[in-house]
C-alpha cells in the first residue's frame, strides 16, 4: 500500500510517519504539492502526482503546504480537494485545513459550536478595528493582533490596555494583509504563564502537555518549555469539541486557563507539529496517526480506482 505524505520539507516528522507506515506494511512517499499538477491527458483522474504514475495513492497524509501566491495555494489545495472527490482518504482534507488555517473561520466555527473561546473580531476596516481597540482598552482589556494565516507565534502583538498603558493599533498593511484579526487577551494564571497543547486523533484526545514561558506567547518555536500534563476530562472534552467543530481527523488544540478555572480554546492546528509533545508523551504519536488513518479512514473503503 502506497501512501502520499504531502509536505514542503522532509525531516523528523516525515521520517516518523514513514517508519510508522512501514510498521503497518505500507510505504510513505514524500511529495511537495507544488510538484503536483493537473493533466487531463495523463490519466482518467486528471492528476499528475510524482511517483504514482497513472495511479492514485491509497491515501494521503498532509504534513505541510508551502506558501505561495493566491493562485499557487489554490491549486495545491485543489489537488487535495480532487483526491477527496476521487475517493482517496486525505488526512486532514483540504476543507479541514482551510478552516484551521483561516483563524477567523476557526473562531467563528468554535463560537457556533458553543466551544468557549475568547471574544474575537475580524475586519478589513481600519476605522472599525480602531473603535474595537479603543472600546476594549477603555474596558481595561488587552487584545492580541494576529496575522490571519500566521503560525508558530510569529507576528503576534499585544495592543489595547497593556499593563496600564494604551498600545494603539499598528498599520494593518504591514504584515497583516490589511485585515485586523483581534482576540481578547487572557492574562496568565501563574508566573511563568502556560497554555496546553492537546492532540486529538480520530476524534479522541490522546495526550497533552503544558507549554511554559515567561513571555506571553507560549509557542515552542518562540522558546516555551514542554512539560508533561495530565489529560484531564475537562481538557479532553474541550479539545475534542474543538476538533469536531472543524471536522478534523487530527488536530493540535491550544487551550488556556481563564478566570474562575474556565478553559478556553485559542487555536486549532490542522497541520500540527508534535516533536515537542513527543518528548513528554509515552507512546509513538506518528504511529497513532497512521493507525487511525489505516484503521478508520481506510476501513471499509474500496481500493482507489486505477487507470
PDB file of C-alpha atoms in Angstrom:
ATOM      1  CA  UNK A   1       0.000   0.000   0.000  1.00  0.00           C
ATOM      2  CA  UNK A   2       1.455   3.339  -1.064  1.00  0.00           C
ATOM      3  CA  UNK A   3       0.573   6.476   0.893  1.00  0.00           C
ATOM      4  CA  UNK A   4       1.356  10.029  -0.207  1.00  0.00           C
ATOM      5  CA  UNK A   5       2.850  12.242   2.500  1.00  0.00           C
ATOM      6  CA  UNK A   6       2.327  15.787   1.272  1.00  0.00           C
ATOM      7  CA  UNK A   7       4.996  18.064   2.703  1.00  0.00           C
ATOM      8  CA  UNK A   8       7.029  21.092   1.688  1.00  0.00           C
ATOM      9  CA  UNK A   9      10.015  19.877   3.719  1.00  0.00           C
ATOM     10  CA  UNK A  10      11.256  16.487   4.856  1.00  0.00           C
ATOM     11  CA  UNK A  11      12.678  15.900   8.313  1.00  0.00           C
ATOM     12  CA  UNK A  12      11.851  14.445  11.704  1.00  0.00           C
ATOM     13  CA  UNK A  13       8.072  14.380  11.244  1.00  0.00           C
ATOM     14  CA  UNK A  14       8.137  12.750   7.817  1.00  0.00           C
ATOM     15  CA  UNK A  15      10.666  10.145   8.992  1.00  0.00           C
ATOM     16  CA  UNK A  16       8.386   9.334  11.917  1.00  0.00           C
ATOM     17  CA  UNK A  17       5.402   8.903   9.604  1.00  0.00           C
ATOM     18  CA  UNK A  18       7.343   6.752   7.133  1.00  0.00           C
ATOM     19  CA  UNK A  19       8.565   4.478   9.939  1.00  0.00           C
ATOM     20  CA  UNK A  20       5.024   4.150  11.300  1.00  0.00           C
ATOM     21  CA  UNK A  21       3.729   3.270   7.843  1.00  0.00           C
ATOM     22  CA  UNK A  22       6.472   0.654   7.375  1.00  0.00           C
ATOM     23  CA  UNK A  23       5.440  -0.904  10.680  1.00  0.00           C
ATOM     24  CA  UNK A  24       1.985  -1.421   9.144  1.00  0.00           C
ATOM     25  CA  UNK A  25       3.327  -2.811   5.866  1.00  0.00           C
ATOM     26  CA  UNK A  26       2.755   0.401   3.905  1.00  0.00           C
ATOM     27  CA  UNK A  27       5.096   2.792   2.102  1.00  0.00           C
ATOM     28  CA  UNK A  28       5.039   6.548   2.572  1.00  0.00           C
ATOM     29  CA  UNK A  29       6.319   8.724  -0.273  1.00  0.00           C
ATOM     30  CA  UNK A  30       7.054  12.402   0.466  1.00  0.00           C
ATOM     31  CA  UNK A  31       5.685  14.755  -2.194  1.00  0.00           C
ATOM     32  CA  UNK A  32       5.507  18.528  -2.391  1.00  0.00           C
ATOM     33  CA  UNK A  33       2.065  19.686  -3.510  1.00  0.00           C
ATOM     34  CA  UNK A  34       3.885  22.328  -5.573  1.00  0.00           C
ATOM     35  CA  UNK A  35       5.170  19.452  -7.742  1.00  0.00           C
ATOM     36  CA  UNK A  36       1.698  18.032  -8.372  1.00  0.00           C
ATOM     37  CA  UNK A  37      -0.334  19.294 -11.276  1.00  0.00           C
ATOM     38  CA  UNK A  38      -3.458  18.756 -13.305  1.00  0.00           C
ATOM     39  CA  UNK A  39      -3.126  16.950 -16.628  1.00  0.00           C
ATOM     40  CA  UNK A  40      -6.366  15.658 -18.061  1.00  0.00           C
ATOM     41  CA  UNK A  41      -4.445  13.756 -20.765  1.00  0.00           C
ATOM     42  CA  UNK A  42      -2.310  11.770 -18.314  1.00  0.00           C
ATOM     43  CA  UNK A  43      -4.886   9.506 -16.648  1.00  0.00           C
ATOM     44  CA  UNK A  44      -8.601   9.043 -16.102  1.00  0.00           C
ATOM     45  CA  UNK A  45      -8.472  11.119 -12.912  1.00  0.00           C
ATOM     46  CA  UNK A  46      -6.584  14.103 -14.385  1.00  0.00           C
ATOM     47  CA  UNK A  47      -3.979  14.382 -11.626  1.00  0.00           C
ATOM     48  CA  UNK A  48      -0.222  14.052 -12.002  1.00  0.00           C
ATOM     49  CA  UNK A  49       1.341  13.064  -8.669  1.00  0.00           C
ATOM     50  CA  UNK A  50       5.102  12.392  -8.759  1.00  0.00           C
ATOM     51  CA  UNK A  51       5.972   8.768  -8.069  1.00  0.00           C
ATOM     52  CA  UNK A  52       2.471   7.401  -8.678  1.00  0.00           C
ATOM     53  CA  UNK A  53       2.362   7.325 -12.481  1.00  0.00           C
ATOM     54  CA  UNK A  54      -1.217   6.855 -13.678  1.00  0.00           C
ATOM     55  CA  UNK A  55      -2.322   5.566 -10.294  1.00  0.00           C
ATOM     56  CA  UNK A  56      -3.682   7.333  -7.239  1.00  0.00           C
ATOM     57  CA  UNK A  57      -2.279   6.870  -3.735  1.00  0.00           C
ATOM     58  CA  UNK A  58      -4.250   4.620  -1.424  1.00  0.00           C
ATOM     59  CA  UNK A  59      -4.451   7.569   0.978  1.00  0.00           C
ATOM     60  CA  UNK A  60      -2.742  10.870   1.697  1.00  0.00           C
ATOM     61  CA  UNK A  61      -1.289  12.396   4.865  1.00  0.00           C
ATOM     62  CA  UNK A  62      -0.928  16.179   4.809  1.00  0.00           C
ATOM     63  CA  UNK A  63       2.166  17.256   6.733  1.00  0.00           C
ATOM     64  CA  UNK A  64       2.788  20.666   5.171  1.00  0.00           C
ATOM     65  CA  UNK A  65       1.726  23.010   2.367  1.00  0.00           C
ATOM     66  CA  UNK A  66       4.224  25.578   1.109  1.00  0.00           C
ATOM     67  CA  UNK A  67       3.209  29.207   0.987  1.00  0.00           C
ATOM     68  CA  UNK A  68       2.906  30.938  -2.367  1.00  0.00           C
ATOM     69  CA  UNK A  69       0.719  33.201  -4.427  1.00  0.00           C
ATOM     70  CA  UNK A  70      -3.048  33.005  -4.068  1.00  0.00           C
ATOM     71  CA  UNK A  71      -3.150  31.089  -7.348  1.00  0.00           C
ATOM     72  CA  UNK A  72      -0.449  28.602  -6.290  1.00  0.00           C
ATOM     73  CA  UNK A  73      -2.033  27.841  -2.926  1.00  0.00           C
ATOM     74  CA  UNK A  74      -5.436  27.479  -4.593  1.00  0.00           C
ATOM     75  CA  UNK A  75      -4.022  24.869  -6.962  1.00  0.00           C
ATOM     76  CA  UNK A  76      -2.328  22.953  -4.145  1.00  0.00           C
ATOM     77  CA  UNK A  77      -5.497  22.849  -2.120  1.00  0.00           C
ATOM     78  CA  UNK A  78      -7.339  21.929  -5.314  1.00  0.00           C
ATOM     79  CA  UNK A  79      -5.239  18.768  -5.589  1.00  0.00           C
ATOM     80  CA  UNK A  80      -6.320  17.798  -2.068  1.00  0.00           C
ATOM     81  CA  UNK A  81      -9.952  18.591  -2.885  1.00  0.00           C
ATOM     82  CA  UNK A  82      -9.694  16.484  -6.057  1.00  0.00           C
ATOM     83  CA  UNK A  83      -8.223  13.492  -4.226  1.00  0.00           C
ATOM     84  CA  UNK A  84     -11.100  13.520  -1.765  1.00  0.00           C
ATOM     85  CA  UNK A  85     -13.663  13.732  -4.575  1.00  0.00           C
ATOM     86  CA  UNK A  86     -11.899  10.822  -6.293  1.00  0.00           C
ATOM     87  CA  UNK A  87     -12.352   8.650  -3.212  1.00  0.00           C
ATOM     88  CA  UNK A  88      -8.843   8.925  -1.763  1.00  0.00           C
ATOM     89  CA  UNK A  89      -8.868   9.450   2.027  1.00  0.00           C
ATOM     90  CA  UNK A  90      -6.978  12.657   2.841  1.00  0.00           C
ATOM     91  CA  UNK A  91      -5.817  13.195   6.433  1.00  0.00           C
ATOM     92  CA  UNK A  92      -6.601  16.152   7.139  1.00  0.00           C
ATOM     93  CA  UNK A  93      -8.509  17.029   3.989  1.00  0.00           C
ATOM     94  CA  UNK A  94      -8.483  20.434   2.308  1.00  0.00           C
ATOM     95  CA  UNK A  95     -11.712  21.583   3.953  1.00  0.00           C
ATOM     96  CA  UNK A  96     -10.361  20.969   7.445  1.00  0.00           C
ATOM     97  CA  UNK A  97      -7.066  22.680   6.622  1.00  0.00           C
ATOM     98  CA  UNK A  98      -8.866  25.713   5.182  1.00  0.00           C
ATOM     99  CA  UNK A  99     -10.964  26.018   8.348  1.00  0.00           C
ATOM    100  CA  UNK A 100      -7.948  25.878  10.645  1.00  0.00           C
ATOM    101  CA  UNK A 101      -5.513  27.996   8.599  1.00  0.00           C
ATOM    102  CA  UNK A 102      -8.053  30.832   8.483  1.00  0.00           C
ATOM    103  CA  UNK A 103      -8.097  31.883  12.148  1.00  0.00           C
ATOM    104  CA  UNK A 104     -11.276  33.899  11.697  1.00  0.00           C
ATOM    105  CA  UNK A 105     -13.133  30.829  10.400  1.00  0.00           C
ATOM    106  CA  UNK A 106     -11.755  28.783  13.298  1.00  0.00           C
ATOM    107  CA  UNK A 107     -13.095  31.340  15.765  1.00  0.00           C
ATOM    108  CA  UNK A 108     -16.451  31.503  14.007  1.00  0.00           C
ATOM    109  CA  UNK A 109     -16.920  27.710  13.973  1.00  0.00           C
ATOM    110  CA  UNK A 110     -15.834  27.339  17.600  1.00  0.00           C
ATOM    111  CA  UNK A 111     -18.306  30.055  18.618  1.00  0.00           C
ATOM    112  CA  UNK A 112     -21.118  28.484  16.574  1.00  0.00           C
ATOM    113  CA  UNK A 113     -20.472  25.103  18.200  1.00  0.00           C
ATOM    114  CA  UNK A 114     -20.541  26.586  21.699  1.00  0.00           C
ATOM    115  CA  UNK A 115     -16.858  25.901  22.363  1.00  0.00           C
ATOM    116  CA  UNK A 116     -15.525  28.540  24.806  1.00  0.00           C
ATOM    117  CA  UNK A 117     -13.072  30.828  23.032  1.00  0.00           C
ATOM    118  CA  UNK A 118     -12.064  34.452  23.699  1.00  0.00           C
ATOM    119  CA  UNK A 119     -14.120  37.267  22.130  1.00  0.00           C
ATOM    120  CA  UNK A 120     -12.832  37.699  18.587  1.00  0.00           C
ATOM    121  CA  UNK A 121     -13.157  40.224  15.784  1.00  0.00           C
ATOM    122  CA  UNK A 122     -12.012  40.161  12.152  1.00  0.00           C
ATOM    123  CA  UNK A 123     -12.456  43.225   9.985  1.00  0.00           C
ATOM    124  CA  UNK A 124     -10.952  44.873   6.911  1.00  0.00           C
ATOM    125  CA  UNK A 125     -11.959  48.324   8.132  1.00  0.00           C
ATOM    126  CA  UNK A 126      -9.121  50.143   9.964  1.00  0.00           C
ATOM    127  CA  UNK A 127     -11.701  52.533  11.429  1.00  0.00           C
ATOM    128  CA  UNK A 128     -13.808  49.710  12.806  1.00  0.00           C
ATOM    129  CA  UNK A 129     -10.717  47.946  14.145  1.00  0.00           C
ATOM    130  CA  UNK A 130      -9.660  51.177  15.838  1.00  0.00           C
ATOM    131  CA  UNK A 131     -13.060  51.506  17.504  1.00  0.00           C
ATOM    132  CA  UNK A 132     -12.833  47.930  18.783  1.00  0.00           C
ATOM    133  CA  UNK A 133      -9.366  48.531  20.210  1.00  0.00           C
ATOM    134  CA  UNK A 134     -10.403  51.795  21.891  1.00  0.00           C
ATOM    135  CA  UNK A 135     -13.559  50.245  23.366  1.00  0.00           C
ATOM    136  CA  UNK A 136     -11.686  47.193  24.696  1.00  0.00           C
ATOM    137  CA  UNK A 137      -8.857  49.348  26.018  1.00  0.00           C
ATOM    138  CA  UNK A 138     -11.302  51.614  27.847  1.00  0.00           C
ATOM    139  CA  UNK A 139     -12.757  48.497  29.494  1.00  0.00           C
ATOM    140  CA  UNK A 140      -9.264  47.516  30.658  1.00  0.00           C
ATOM    141  CA  UNK A 141      -8.701  44.733  28.124  1.00  0.00           C
ATOM    142  CA  UNK A 142      -5.649  43.936  26.040  1.00  0.00           C
ATOM    143  CA  UNK A 143      -6.075  42.401  22.602  1.00  0.00           C
ATOM    144  CA  UNK A 144      -3.865  40.056  20.621  1.00  0.00           C
ATOM    145  CA  UNK A 145      -3.428  41.107  16.997  1.00  0.00           C
ATOM    146  CA  UNK A 146      -2.564  38.062  14.868  1.00  0.00           C
ATOM    147  CA  UNK A 147      -1.817  37.522  11.183  1.00  0.00           C
ATOM    148  CA  UNK A 148      -4.813  35.679   9.788  1.00  0.00           C
ATOM    149  CA  UNK A 149      -2.643  32.924   8.304  1.00  0.00           C
ATOM    150  CA  UNK A 150       0.246  33.022  10.785  1.00  0.00           C
ATOM    151  CA  UNK A 151       1.776  30.122  12.706  1.00  0.00           C
ATOM    152  CA  UNK A 152       4.350  29.341  15.415  1.00  0.00           C
ATOM    153  CA  UNK A 153       3.564  32.550  17.295  1.00  0.00           C
ATOM    154  CA  UNK A 154       5.026  34.801  14.604  1.00  0.00           C
ATOM    155  CA  UNK A 155       3.704  38.334  14.151  1.00  0.00           C
ATOM    156  CA  UNK A 156       1.633  38.457  17.359  1.00  0.00           C
ATOM    157  CA  UNK A 157       1.250  41.850  19.051  1.00  0.00           C
ATOM    158  CA  UNK A 158      -0.397  42.965  22.276  1.00  0.00           C
ATOM    159  CA  UNK A 159      -2.451  46.127  21.810  1.00  0.00           C
ATOM    160  CA  UNK A 160      -5.093  47.946  23.817  1.00  0.00           C
ATOM    161  CA  UNK A 161      -4.679  48.252  27.598  1.00  0.00           C
ATOM    162  CA  UNK A 162      -1.368  46.529  28.422  1.00  0.00           C
ATOM    163  CA  UNK A 163      -0.038  46.969  31.977  1.00  0.00           C
ATOM    164  CA  UNK A 164      -1.926  50.229  32.357  1.00  0.00           C
ATOM    165  CA  UNK A 165      -0.635  51.705  29.104  1.00  0.00           C
ATOM    166  CA  UNK A 166      -2.643  52.014  25.879  1.00  0.00           C
ATOM    167  CA  UNK A 167      -0.961  50.415  22.855  1.00  0.00           C
ATOM    168  CA  UNK A 168      -2.519  51.583  19.563  1.00  0.00           C
ATOM    169  CA  UNK A 169      -3.430  49.529  16.545  1.00  0.00           C
ATOM    170  CA  UNK A 170      -0.456  49.377  14.124  1.00  0.00           C
ATOM    171  CA  UNK A 171      -0.560  49.851  10.361  1.00  0.00           C
ATOM    172  CA  UNK A 172      -2.502  46.797   9.127  1.00  0.00           C
ATOM    173  CA  UNK A 173      -0.889  46.965   5.684  1.00  0.00           C
ATOM    174  CA  UNK A 174       2.438  45.881   7.187  1.00  0.00           C
ATOM    175  CA  UNK A 175       2.375  42.171   7.960  1.00  0.00           C
ATOM    176  CA  UNK A 176      -1.375  41.770   8.384  1.00  0.00           C
ATOM    177  CA  UNK A 177      -2.663  41.941   4.822  1.00  0.00           C
ATOM    178  CA  UNK A 178      -4.915  44.891   5.575  1.00  0.00           C
ATOM    179  CA  UNK A 179      -7.030  42.824   7.977  1.00  0.00           C
ATOM    180  CA  UNK A 180      -7.368  43.015  11.754  1.00  0.00           C
ATOM    181  CA  UNK A 181      -7.859  39.674  13.458  1.00  0.00           C
ATOM    182  CA  UNK A 182      -8.222  40.552  17.136  1.00  0.00           C
ATOM    183  CA  UNK A 183      -8.695  38.255  20.106  1.00  0.00           C
ATOM    184  CA  UNK A 184      -9.159  39.352  23.705  1.00  0.00           C
ATOM    185  CA  UNK A 185      -6.002  38.585  25.686  1.00  0.00           C
ATOM    186  CA  UNK A 186      -6.214  36.080  28.528  1.00  0.00           C
ATOM    187  CA  UNK A 187      -3.811  37.166  31.297  1.00  0.00           C
ATOM    188  CA  UNK A 188      -1.526  34.399  32.602  1.00  0.00           C
ATOM    189  CA  UNK A 189      -2.959  32.433  35.523  1.00  0.00           C
ATOM    190  CA  UNK A 190       0.502  31.832  37.007  1.00  0.00           C
ATOM    191  CA  UNK A 191       4.072  33.066  36.758  1.00  0.00           C
ATOM    192  CA  UNK A 192       5.508  31.907  34.461  1.00  0.00           C
ATOM    193  CA  UNK A 193       2.425  31.539  32.299  1.00  0.00           C
ATOM    194  CA  UNK A 194       1.430  28.475  30.335  1.00  0.00           C
ATOM    195  CA  UNK A 195      -1.070  27.008  27.951  1.00  0.00           C
ATOM    196  CA  UNK A 196      -1.942  23.445  26.986  1.00  0.00           C
ATOM    197  CA  UNK A 197      -1.468  21.651  23.700  1.00  0.00           C
ATOM    198  CA  UNK A 198      -3.796  18.673  23.393  1.00  0.00           C
ATOM    199  CA  UNK A 199      -3.509  16.256  20.490  1.00  0.00           C
ATOM    200  CA  UNK A 200      -6.774  14.858  19.143  1.00  0.00           C
ATOM    201  CA  UNK A 201      -6.577  11.813  16.845  1.00  0.00           C
ATOM    202  CA  UNK A 202      -9.675  10.311  15.266  1.00  0.00           C
ATOM    203  CA  UNK A 203     -11.979  12.405  17.436  1.00  0.00           C
ATOM    204  CA  UNK A 204     -10.304  11.359  20.703  1.00  0.00           C
ATOM    205  CA  UNK A 205      -7.865  13.377  22.810  1.00  0.00           C
ATOM    206  CA  UNK A 206      -4.798  11.167  23.250  1.00  0.00           C
ATOM    207  CA  UNK A 207      -2.133  13.249  25.029  1.00  0.00           C
ATOM    208  CA  UNK A 208      -1.404  16.701  26.420  1.00  0.00           C
ATOM    209  CA  UNK A 209       1.432  18.930  27.515  1.00  0.00           C
ATOM    210  CA  UNK A 210       1.911  22.324  29.114  1.00  0.00           C
ATOM    211  CA  UNK A 211       3.906  24.947  27.238  1.00  0.00           C
ATOM    212  CA  UNK A 212       5.524  27.176  29.839  1.00  0.00           C
ATOM    213  CA  UNK A 213       7.093  30.564  29.123  1.00  0.00           C
ATOM    214  CA  UNK A 214       7.877  33.819  30.902  1.00  0.00           C
ATOM    215  CA  UNK A 215       6.721  35.513  27.675  1.00  0.00           C
ATOM    216  CA  UNK A 216       3.004  35.765  26.947  1.00  0.00           C
ATOM    217  CA  UNK A 217       3.490  33.811  23.678  1.00  0.00           C
ATOM    218  CA  UNK A 218       3.651  30.120  24.555  1.00  0.00           C
ATOM    219  CA  UNK A 219       4.673  28.555  21.242  1.00  0.00           C
ATOM    220  CA  UNK A 220       7.597  26.124  21.397  1.00  0.00           C
ATOM    221  CA  UNK A 221       9.048  27.885  18.332  1.00  0.00           C
ATOM    222  CA  UNK A 222       9.221  31.054  20.472  1.00  0.00           C
ATOM    223  CA  UNK A 223      11.129  29.379  23.298  1.00  0.00           C
ATOM    224  CA  UNK A 224       8.416  27.837  25.500  1.00  0.00           C
ATOM    225  CA  UNK A 225       9.333  24.729  27.519  1.00  0.00           C
ATOM    226  CA  UNK A 226       7.378  21.498  27.090  1.00  0.00           C
ATOM    227  CA  UNK A 227       6.192  19.805  30.276  1.00  0.00           C
ATOM    228  CA  UNK A 228       4.062  16.679  30.645  1.00  0.00           C
ATOM    229  CA  UNK A 229       0.485  17.397  31.692  1.00  0.00           C
ATOM    230  CA  UNK A 230      -2.326  15.083  32.767  1.00  0.00           C
ATOM    231  CA  UNK A 231      -5.032  14.727  30.157  1.00  0.00           C
ATOM    232  CA  UNK A 232      -7.938  15.625  32.392  1.00  0.00           C
ATOM    233  CA  UNK A 233     -11.540  15.012  31.397  1.00  0.00           C
ATOM    234  CA  UNK A 234     -12.131  18.767  31.111  1.00  0.00           C
ATOM    235  CA  UNK A 235      -9.162  19.244  28.765  1.00  0.00           C
ATOM    236  CA  UNK A 236     -10.075  16.201  26.677  1.00  0.00           C
ATOM    237  CA  UNK A 237     -13.714  17.209  26.268  1.00  0.00           C
ATOM    238  CA  UNK A 238     -12.847  20.774  25.300  1.00  0.00           C
ATOM    239  CA  UNK A 239     -10.193  19.688  22.766  1.00  0.00           C
ATOM    240  CA  UNK A 240     -12.422  17.010  21.241  1.00  0.00           C
ATOM    241  CA  UNK A 241     -15.269  19.511  20.842  1.00  0.00           C
ATOM    242  CA  UNK A 242     -12.913  21.936  19.087  1.00  0.00           C
ATOM    243  CA  UNK A 243     -11.639  19.279  16.657  1.00  0.00           C
ATOM    244  CA  UNK A 244     -15.214  18.183  15.940  1.00  0.00           C
ATOM    245  CA  UNK A 245     -16.306  21.770  15.251  1.00  0.00           C
ATOM    246  CA  UNK A 246     -13.739  21.923  12.432  1.00  0.00           C
ATOM    247  CA  UNK A 247     -14.327  18.286  11.325  1.00  0.00           C
ATOM    248  CA  UNK A 248     -10.657  17.332  11.665  1.00  0.00           C
ATOM    249  CA  UNK A 249      -9.047  13.888  11.537  1.00  0.00           C
ATOM    250  CA  UNK A 250      -6.301  15.041  13.868  1.00  0.00           C
ATOM    251  CA  UNK A 251      -5.644  18.370  15.495  1.00  0.00           C
ATOM    252  CA  UNK A 252      -3.303  20.154  17.852  1.00  0.00           C
ATOM    253  CA  UNK A 253      -5.635  22.174  20.065  1.00  0.00           C
ATOM    254  CA  UNK A 254      -4.238  25.108  22.061  1.00  0.00           C
ATOM    255  CA  UNK A 255      -6.103  25.939  25.260  1.00  0.00           C
ATOM    256  CA  UNK A 256      -5.583  28.384  28.121  1.00  0.00           C
ATOM    257  CA  UNK A 257      -6.751  28.603  31.705  1.00  0.00           C
ATOM    258  CA  UNK A 258      -9.059  31.578  32.184  1.00  0.00           C
ATOM    259  CA  UNK A 259     -10.734  33.302  35.110  1.00  0.00           C
ATOM    260  CA  UNK A 260     -12.641  31.083  37.507  1.00  0.00           C
ATOM    261  CA  UNK A 261     -10.961  27.885  36.352  1.00  0.00           C
ATOM    262  CA  UNK A 262     -12.537  28.003  32.893  1.00  0.00           C
ATOM    263  CA  UNK A 263     -10.671  26.574  29.895  1.00  0.00           C
ATOM    264  CA  UNK A 264     -10.777  28.452  26.586  1.00  0.00           C
ATOM    265  CA  UNK A 265      -9.693  27.254  23.156  1.00  0.00           C
ATOM    266  CA  UNK A 266      -7.246  29.660  21.498  1.00  0.00           C
ATOM    267  CA  UNK A 267      -6.362  27.907  18.232  1.00  0.00           C
ATOM    268  CA  UNK A 268      -6.862  24.619  16.390  1.00  0.00           C
ATOM    269  CA  UNK A 269      -3.960  23.443  14.228  1.00  0.00           C
ATOM    270  CA  UNK A 270      -4.719  21.245  11.233  1.00  0.00           C
ATOM    271  CA  UNK A 271      -1.093  20.511  10.333  1.00  0.00           C
ATOM    272  CA  UNK A 272       0.184  20.302  13.877  1.00  0.00           C
ATOM    273  CA  UNK A 273       3.817  19.591  14.714  1.00  0.00           C
ATOM    274  CA  UNK A 274       4.341  17.146  17.561  1.00  0.00           C
ATOM    275  CA  UNK A 275       8.087  16.877  18.140  1.00  0.00           C
ATOM    276  CA  UNK A 276       7.924  18.753  21.445  1.00  0.00           C
ATOM    277  CA  UNK A 277       4.840  16.816  22.517  1.00  0.00           C
ATOM    278  CA  UNK A 278       6.531  13.510  21.664  1.00  0.00           C
ATOM    279  CA  UNK A 279       9.313  14.273  24.151  1.00  0.00           C
ATOM    280  CA  UNK A 280       6.816  14.251  27.038  1.00  0.00           C
ATOM    281  CA  UNK A 281       4.494  11.525  25.716  1.00  0.00           C
ATOM    282  CA  UNK A 282       4.944   7.829  26.418  1.00  0.00           C
ATOM    283  CA  UNK A 283       3.677   6.442  23.113  1.00  0.00           C
ATOM    284  CA  UNK A 284       4.506   6.896  19.436  1.00  0.00           C
ATOM    285  CA  UNK A 285       2.360   9.763  18.145  1.00  0.00           C
ATOM    286  CA  UNK A 286       3.126   9.112  14.468  1.00  0.00           C
ATOM    287  CA  UNK A 287       2.020   5.506  14.925  1.00  0.00           C
ATOM    288  CA  UNK A 288      -1.252   6.662  16.483  1.00  0.00           C
ATOM    289  CA  UNK A 289      -1.887   8.932  13.491  1.00  0.00           C
ATOM    290  CA  UNK A 290      -1.034   6.210  10.956  1.00  0.00           C
ATOM    291  CA  UNK A 291      -3.133   3.626  12.798  1.00  0.00           C
ATOM    292  CA  UNK A 292      -6.124   5.977  12.759  1.00  0.00           C
ATOM    293  CA  UNK A 293      -5.643   6.634   9.042  1.00  0.00           C
ATOM    294  CA  UNK A 294      -5.445   2.940   8.163  1.00  0.00           C
ATOM    295  CA  UNK A 295      -7.944   1.534  10.655  1.00  0.00           C
ATOM    296  CA  UNK A 296     -10.628   4.214  10.492  1.00  0.00           C
ATOM    297  CA  UNK A 297     -10.298   6.268   7.310  1.00  0.00           C
ATOM    298  CA  UNK A 298      -9.368   3.377   5.046  1.00  0.00           C
ATOM    299  CA  UNK A 299     -11.529   0.727   6.740  1.00  0.00           C
ATOM    300  CA  UNK A 300     -14.333  -0.484   4.501  1.00  0.00           C
ATOM    301  CA  UNK A 301     -13.353   1.707   1.543  1.00  0.00           C
ATOM    302  CA  UNK A 302     -12.999   0.206  -1.914  1.00  0.00           C
ATOM    303  CA  UNK A 303      -9.463   0.358  -3.343  1.00  0.00           C
ATOM    304  CA  UNK A 304      -8.663   3.549  -5.181  1.00  0.00           C
ATOM    305  CA  UNK A 305      -9.634   3.274  -8.818  1.00  0.00           C
ATOM    306  CA  UNK A 306      -6.682   2.690 -11.106  1.00  0.00           C
ATOM    307  CA  UNK A 307      -6.188   3.619 -14.757  1.00  0.00           C
TER     308      UNK A 307
END
